[in-house]
Coordinates of C-alpha atoms in Angstrom, one line a residue:
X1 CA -207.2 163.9 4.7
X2 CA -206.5 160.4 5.3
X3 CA -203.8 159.2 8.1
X4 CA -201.7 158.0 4.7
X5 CA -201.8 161.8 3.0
X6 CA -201.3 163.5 6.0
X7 CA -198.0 161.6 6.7
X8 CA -196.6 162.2 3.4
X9 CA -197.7 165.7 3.3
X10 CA -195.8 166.4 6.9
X11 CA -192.6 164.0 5.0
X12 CA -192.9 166.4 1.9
X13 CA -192.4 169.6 4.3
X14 CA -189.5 168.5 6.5
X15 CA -187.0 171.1 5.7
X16 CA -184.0 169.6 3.7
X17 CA -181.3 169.9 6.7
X18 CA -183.5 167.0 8.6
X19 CA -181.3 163.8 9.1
X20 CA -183.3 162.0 6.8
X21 CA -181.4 164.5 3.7
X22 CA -178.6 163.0 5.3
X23 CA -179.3 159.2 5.1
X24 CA -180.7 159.7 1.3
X25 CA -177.4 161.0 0.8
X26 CA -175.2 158.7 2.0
X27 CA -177.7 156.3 0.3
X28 CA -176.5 158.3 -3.1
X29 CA -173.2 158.0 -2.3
X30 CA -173.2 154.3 -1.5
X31 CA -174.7 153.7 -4.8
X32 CA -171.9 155.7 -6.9
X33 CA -169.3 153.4 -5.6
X34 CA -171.0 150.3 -6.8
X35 CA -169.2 150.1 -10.1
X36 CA -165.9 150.9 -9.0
X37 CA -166.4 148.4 -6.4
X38 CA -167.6 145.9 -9.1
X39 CA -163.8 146.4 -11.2
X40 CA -162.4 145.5 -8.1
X41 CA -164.7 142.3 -7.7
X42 CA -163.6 141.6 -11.2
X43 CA -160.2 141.6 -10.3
X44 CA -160.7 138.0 -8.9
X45 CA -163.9 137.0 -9.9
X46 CA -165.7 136.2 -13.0
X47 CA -168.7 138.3 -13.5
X48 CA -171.4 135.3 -13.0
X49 CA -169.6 134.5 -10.4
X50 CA -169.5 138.1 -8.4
X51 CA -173.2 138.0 -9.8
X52 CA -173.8 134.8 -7.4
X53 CA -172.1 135.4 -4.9
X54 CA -173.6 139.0 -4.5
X55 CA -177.0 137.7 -4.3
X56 CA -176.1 135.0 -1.9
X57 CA -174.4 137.2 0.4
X58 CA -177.3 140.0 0.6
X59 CA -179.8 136.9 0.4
X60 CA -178.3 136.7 4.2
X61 CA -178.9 139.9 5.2
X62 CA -181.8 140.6 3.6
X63 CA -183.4 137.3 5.3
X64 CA -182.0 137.9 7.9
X65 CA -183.7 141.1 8.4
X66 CA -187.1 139.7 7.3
X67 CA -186.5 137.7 10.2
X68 CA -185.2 140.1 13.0
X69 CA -188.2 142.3 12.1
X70 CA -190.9 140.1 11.9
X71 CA -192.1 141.3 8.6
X72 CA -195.0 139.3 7.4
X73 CA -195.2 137.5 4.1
X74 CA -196.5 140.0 0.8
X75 CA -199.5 139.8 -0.5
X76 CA -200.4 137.4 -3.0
X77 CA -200.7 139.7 -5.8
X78 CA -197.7 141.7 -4.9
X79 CA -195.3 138.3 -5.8
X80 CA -195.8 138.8 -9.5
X81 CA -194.0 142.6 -8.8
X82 CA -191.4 141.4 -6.2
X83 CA -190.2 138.5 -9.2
X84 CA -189.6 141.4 -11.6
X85 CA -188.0 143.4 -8.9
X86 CA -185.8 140.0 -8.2
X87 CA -184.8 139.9 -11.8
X88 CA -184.1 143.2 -12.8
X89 CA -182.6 144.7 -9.9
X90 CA -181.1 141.5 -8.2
X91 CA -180.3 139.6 -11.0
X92 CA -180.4 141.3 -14.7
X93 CA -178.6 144.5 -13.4
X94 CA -175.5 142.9 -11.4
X95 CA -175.0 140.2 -14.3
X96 CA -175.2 142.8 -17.4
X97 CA -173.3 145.3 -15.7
X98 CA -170.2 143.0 -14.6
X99 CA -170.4 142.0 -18.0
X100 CA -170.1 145.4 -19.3
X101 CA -167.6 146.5 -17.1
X102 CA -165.0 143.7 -18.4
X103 CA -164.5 145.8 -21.6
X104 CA -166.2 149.4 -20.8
X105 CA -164.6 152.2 -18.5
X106 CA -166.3 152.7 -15.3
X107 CA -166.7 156.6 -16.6
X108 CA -168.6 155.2 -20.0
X109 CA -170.5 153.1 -18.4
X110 CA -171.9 155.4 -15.6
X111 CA -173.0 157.9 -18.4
X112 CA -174.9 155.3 -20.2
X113 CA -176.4 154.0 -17.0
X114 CA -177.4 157.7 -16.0
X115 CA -180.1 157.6 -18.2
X116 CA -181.7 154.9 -15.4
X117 CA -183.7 157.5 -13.4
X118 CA -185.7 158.5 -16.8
X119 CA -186.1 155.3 -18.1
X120 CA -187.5 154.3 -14.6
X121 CA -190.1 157.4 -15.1
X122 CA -190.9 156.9 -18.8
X123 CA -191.8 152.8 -17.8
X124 CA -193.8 153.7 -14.4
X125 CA -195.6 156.0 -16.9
X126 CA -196.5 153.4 -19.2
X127 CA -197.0 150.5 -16.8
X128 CA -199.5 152.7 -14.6
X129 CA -201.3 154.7 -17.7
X130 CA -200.5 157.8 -16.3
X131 CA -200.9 160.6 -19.1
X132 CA -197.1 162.5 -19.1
X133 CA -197.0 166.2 -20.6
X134 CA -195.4 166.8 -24.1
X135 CA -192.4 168.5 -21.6
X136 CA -191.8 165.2 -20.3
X137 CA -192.1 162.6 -23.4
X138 CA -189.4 166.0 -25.2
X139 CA -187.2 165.8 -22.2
X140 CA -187.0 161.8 -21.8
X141 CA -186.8 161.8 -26.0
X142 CA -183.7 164.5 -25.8
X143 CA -182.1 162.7 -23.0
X144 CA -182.2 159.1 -24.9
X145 CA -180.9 160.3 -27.8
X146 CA -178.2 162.0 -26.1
X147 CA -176.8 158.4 -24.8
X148 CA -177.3 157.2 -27.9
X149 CA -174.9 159.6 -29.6
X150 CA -172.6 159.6 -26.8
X151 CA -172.2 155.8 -26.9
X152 CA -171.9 155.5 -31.1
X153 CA -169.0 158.3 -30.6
X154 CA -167.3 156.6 -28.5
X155 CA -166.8 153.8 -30.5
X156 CA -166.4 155.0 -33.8
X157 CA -170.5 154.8 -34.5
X158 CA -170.8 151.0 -33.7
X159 CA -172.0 150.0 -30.2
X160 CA -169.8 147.4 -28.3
X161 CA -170.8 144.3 -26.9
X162 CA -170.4 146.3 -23.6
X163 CA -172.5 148.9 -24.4
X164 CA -175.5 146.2 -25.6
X165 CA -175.3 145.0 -22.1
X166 CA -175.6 148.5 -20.9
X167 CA -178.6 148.6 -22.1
X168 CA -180.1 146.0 -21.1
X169 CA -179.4 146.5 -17.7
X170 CA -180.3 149.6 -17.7
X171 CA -184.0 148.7 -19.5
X172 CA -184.3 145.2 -16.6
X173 CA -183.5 147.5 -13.9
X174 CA -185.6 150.5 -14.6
X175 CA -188.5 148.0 -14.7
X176 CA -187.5 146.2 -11.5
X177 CA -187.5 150.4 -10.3
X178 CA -191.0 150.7 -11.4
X179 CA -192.4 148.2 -10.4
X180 CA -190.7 148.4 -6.6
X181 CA -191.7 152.0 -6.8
X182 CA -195.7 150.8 -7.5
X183 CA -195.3 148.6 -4.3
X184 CA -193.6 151.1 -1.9
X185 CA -197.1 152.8 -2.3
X186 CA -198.4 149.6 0.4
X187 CA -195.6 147.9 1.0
X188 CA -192.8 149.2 3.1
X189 CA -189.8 150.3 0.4
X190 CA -187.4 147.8 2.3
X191 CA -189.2 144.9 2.1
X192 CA -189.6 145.2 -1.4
X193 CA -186.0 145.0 -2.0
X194 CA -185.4 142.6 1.0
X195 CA -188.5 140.3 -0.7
X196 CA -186.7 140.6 -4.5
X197 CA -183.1 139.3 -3.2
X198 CA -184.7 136.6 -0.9
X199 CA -186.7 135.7 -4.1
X200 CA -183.7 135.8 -6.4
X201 CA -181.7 133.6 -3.7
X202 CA -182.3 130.3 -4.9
X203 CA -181.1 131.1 -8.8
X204 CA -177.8 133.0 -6.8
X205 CA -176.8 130.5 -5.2
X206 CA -177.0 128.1 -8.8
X207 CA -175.1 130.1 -10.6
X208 CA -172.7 130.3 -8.0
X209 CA -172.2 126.5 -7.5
X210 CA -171.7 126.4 -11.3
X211 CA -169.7 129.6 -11.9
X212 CA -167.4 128.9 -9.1
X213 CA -166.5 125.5 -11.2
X214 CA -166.1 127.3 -14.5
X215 CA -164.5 130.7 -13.4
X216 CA -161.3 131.5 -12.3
X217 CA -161.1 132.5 -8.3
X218 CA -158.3 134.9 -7.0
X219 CA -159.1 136.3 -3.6
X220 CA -157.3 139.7 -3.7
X221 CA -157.9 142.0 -1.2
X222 CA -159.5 144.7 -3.6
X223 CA -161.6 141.7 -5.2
X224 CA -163.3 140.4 -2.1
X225 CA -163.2 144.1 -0.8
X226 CA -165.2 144.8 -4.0
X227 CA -167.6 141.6 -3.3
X228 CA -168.8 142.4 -0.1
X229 CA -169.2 146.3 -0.9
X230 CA -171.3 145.6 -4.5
X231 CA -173.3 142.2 -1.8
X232 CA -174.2 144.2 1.7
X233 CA -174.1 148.2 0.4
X234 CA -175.1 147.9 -3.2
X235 CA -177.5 145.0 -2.8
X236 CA -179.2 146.0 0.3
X237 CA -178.0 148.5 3.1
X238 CA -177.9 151.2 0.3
X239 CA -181.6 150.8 -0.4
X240 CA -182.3 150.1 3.2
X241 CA -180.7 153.8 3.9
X242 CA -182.0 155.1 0.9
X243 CA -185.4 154.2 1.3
X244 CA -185.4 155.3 4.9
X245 CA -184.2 159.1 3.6
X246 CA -187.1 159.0 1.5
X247 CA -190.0 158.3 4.2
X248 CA -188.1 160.9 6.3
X249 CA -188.0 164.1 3.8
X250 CA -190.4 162.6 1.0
X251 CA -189.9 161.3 -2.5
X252 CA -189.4 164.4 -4.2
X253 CA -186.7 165.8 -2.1
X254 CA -185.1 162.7 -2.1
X255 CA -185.0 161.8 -5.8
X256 CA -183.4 165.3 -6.6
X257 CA -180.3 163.9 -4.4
X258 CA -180.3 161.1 -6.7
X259 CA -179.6 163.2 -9.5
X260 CA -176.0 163.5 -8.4
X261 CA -175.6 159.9 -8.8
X262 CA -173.9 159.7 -12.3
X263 CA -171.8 162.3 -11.7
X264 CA -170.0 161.2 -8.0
X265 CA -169.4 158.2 -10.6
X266 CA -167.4 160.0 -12.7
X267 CA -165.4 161.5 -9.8
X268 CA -164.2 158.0 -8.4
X269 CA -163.4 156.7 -11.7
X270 CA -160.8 159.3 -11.9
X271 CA -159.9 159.1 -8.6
X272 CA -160.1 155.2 -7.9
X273 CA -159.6 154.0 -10.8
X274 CA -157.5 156.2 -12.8
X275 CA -159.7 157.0 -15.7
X276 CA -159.0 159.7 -17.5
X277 CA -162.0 161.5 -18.9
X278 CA -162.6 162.7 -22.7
X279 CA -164.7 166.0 -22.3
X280 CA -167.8 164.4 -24.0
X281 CA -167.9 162.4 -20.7
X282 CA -168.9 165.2 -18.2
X283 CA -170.9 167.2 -21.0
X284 CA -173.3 164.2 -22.1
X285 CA -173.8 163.6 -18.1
X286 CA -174.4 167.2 -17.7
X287 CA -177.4 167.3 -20.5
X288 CA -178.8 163.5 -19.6
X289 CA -179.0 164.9 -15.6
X290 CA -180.4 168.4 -17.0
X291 CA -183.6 166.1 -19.0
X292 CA -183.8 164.1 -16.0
X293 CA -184.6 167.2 -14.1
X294 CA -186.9 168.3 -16.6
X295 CA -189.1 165.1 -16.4
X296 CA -188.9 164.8 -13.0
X297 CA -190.9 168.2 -12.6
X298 CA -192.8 167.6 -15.8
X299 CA -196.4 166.5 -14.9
X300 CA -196.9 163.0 -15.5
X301 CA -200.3 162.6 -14.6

């Protein structure tokens, strides 16, 4: 057994009360406030502009990090990676999203974005040529089509403009996932997102010097409250926190936490935002977390 295998192999059997359950879980939780936090951005801020300005901002801390820790420069066939990374999880996601959220609730919209774990699987599946069980395609199948019928009845069977952008950022994103995933394999999981928001900084900060010309600017305590949450947790210390749970109590421990994502969503929107919920809401993230489950123990290889 190499020295690689036998670390993962002592990460997969540290029992789940180990701190590291506890720092992938406040990872989860940091990560289910980031669309309430970007209505609140919103509430000041145009969405290219809260785009910008998030990427600038955990541009900082990100190089700042990179600094502080010495980390060397990637390799040069890990750039290719780290650029899809940059633009579906640094730029595609915050943009579409805040978007989105202008006309869609934060409830909807966390439903149609709970569907991100499985489309992350189905596209690692594809882009590695790994060989996925019939269980898995039937689960991730079942699981699609449920958004997709949740999201036509919502809106009388037409999709909104909102719900277009869901999409899409759900489809950038769960590429910039797999991909990031593919590198964590030699490439400590930090860096990867540190290397994608440093990467992405240079586009952040133009569309900040040209959305901050063209979009209105209000700076409300909830909407710079919501800036620097969605910039330092969403953008960086989330993963930094996440990804450390995960080396401490091993991928598959760790992405079962995940699963509650969606759902601690839901909770906030009623209780921050003062959504109310229809009861397709909780039902369709019920069965779309239930098919998640079901791929995630599927064999994919």
């Amino acid at each position: 057994m190499t020295v690689q295998s036998s670390a993962i192999a002592r990460a997969e059997e540290v029992p789940s009360t180990n701190p590291g359950a506890l720092l992938a879980g406040l990872g989860v939780v940091a990560f289910s406030f980031s669309f309430p936090a970007t209505v609140w951005a919103l509430d000041g801020f145009g969405p290219w502009t809260v785009t910008g300005l998030r990427g600038v901002l955990a541009a900082l801390l990100a190089g700042g990090t990179l600094v502080a820790l010495r980390a060397r420069l990637p390799a040069r066939g890990d750039w290719p990676a780290l650029i899809v990374v940059a633009i579906g999880c640094v730029l595609g996601f915050p943009l579409l999203t805040a978007l989105a959220l202008q006309t869609s609730g934060t409830a909807h919209s966390a439903v149609v974005i709970g569907a991100l774990p499985m489309a992350t699987a189905v596209i690692a599946a594809l882009r590695t040529g790994a060989r996925p069980s019939g269980v898995f395609w039937g689960a991730a199948s079942v699981g699609a089509l449920t958004v997709l019928v949740f999201t036509l009845a919502q809106n009388h069977g037409r999709p909104t403009l909102g719900d277009l952008f869901l999409v899409a950022a759900l489809l950038l994103c769960a590429a910039g996932y797999a991909e990031g995933g593919r590198l964590s394999a030699h490439l400590p999981s930090w860096q990867v997102i540190a290397w994608g928001v440093v990467i992405a900084a240079p586009v952040s900060i133009a569309v900040s010097a040209v959305a901050l010309a063209h979009e209105p600017v209000e700076f409300t305590g909830s909407a710079v409250g919501g800036l620097v949450y969605v910039a330092a947790v969403s953008q960086f210390l989330g993963f930094v926190v996440w990804y450390r749970g995960m080396g401490l109590i091993g991928v598959a421990r760790a992405s079962q936490l995940q699963l509650a994502q969606p759902l601690l969503t839901l909770v906030w929107a009623v209780a921050l935002m003062g959504e109310e919920l229809t009861a397709a809401v909780p039902l369709t993230a019920v069965i779309v977390l239930g098919c998640i489950v079901v791929t995630q123990r599927a064999r994919t290889g």
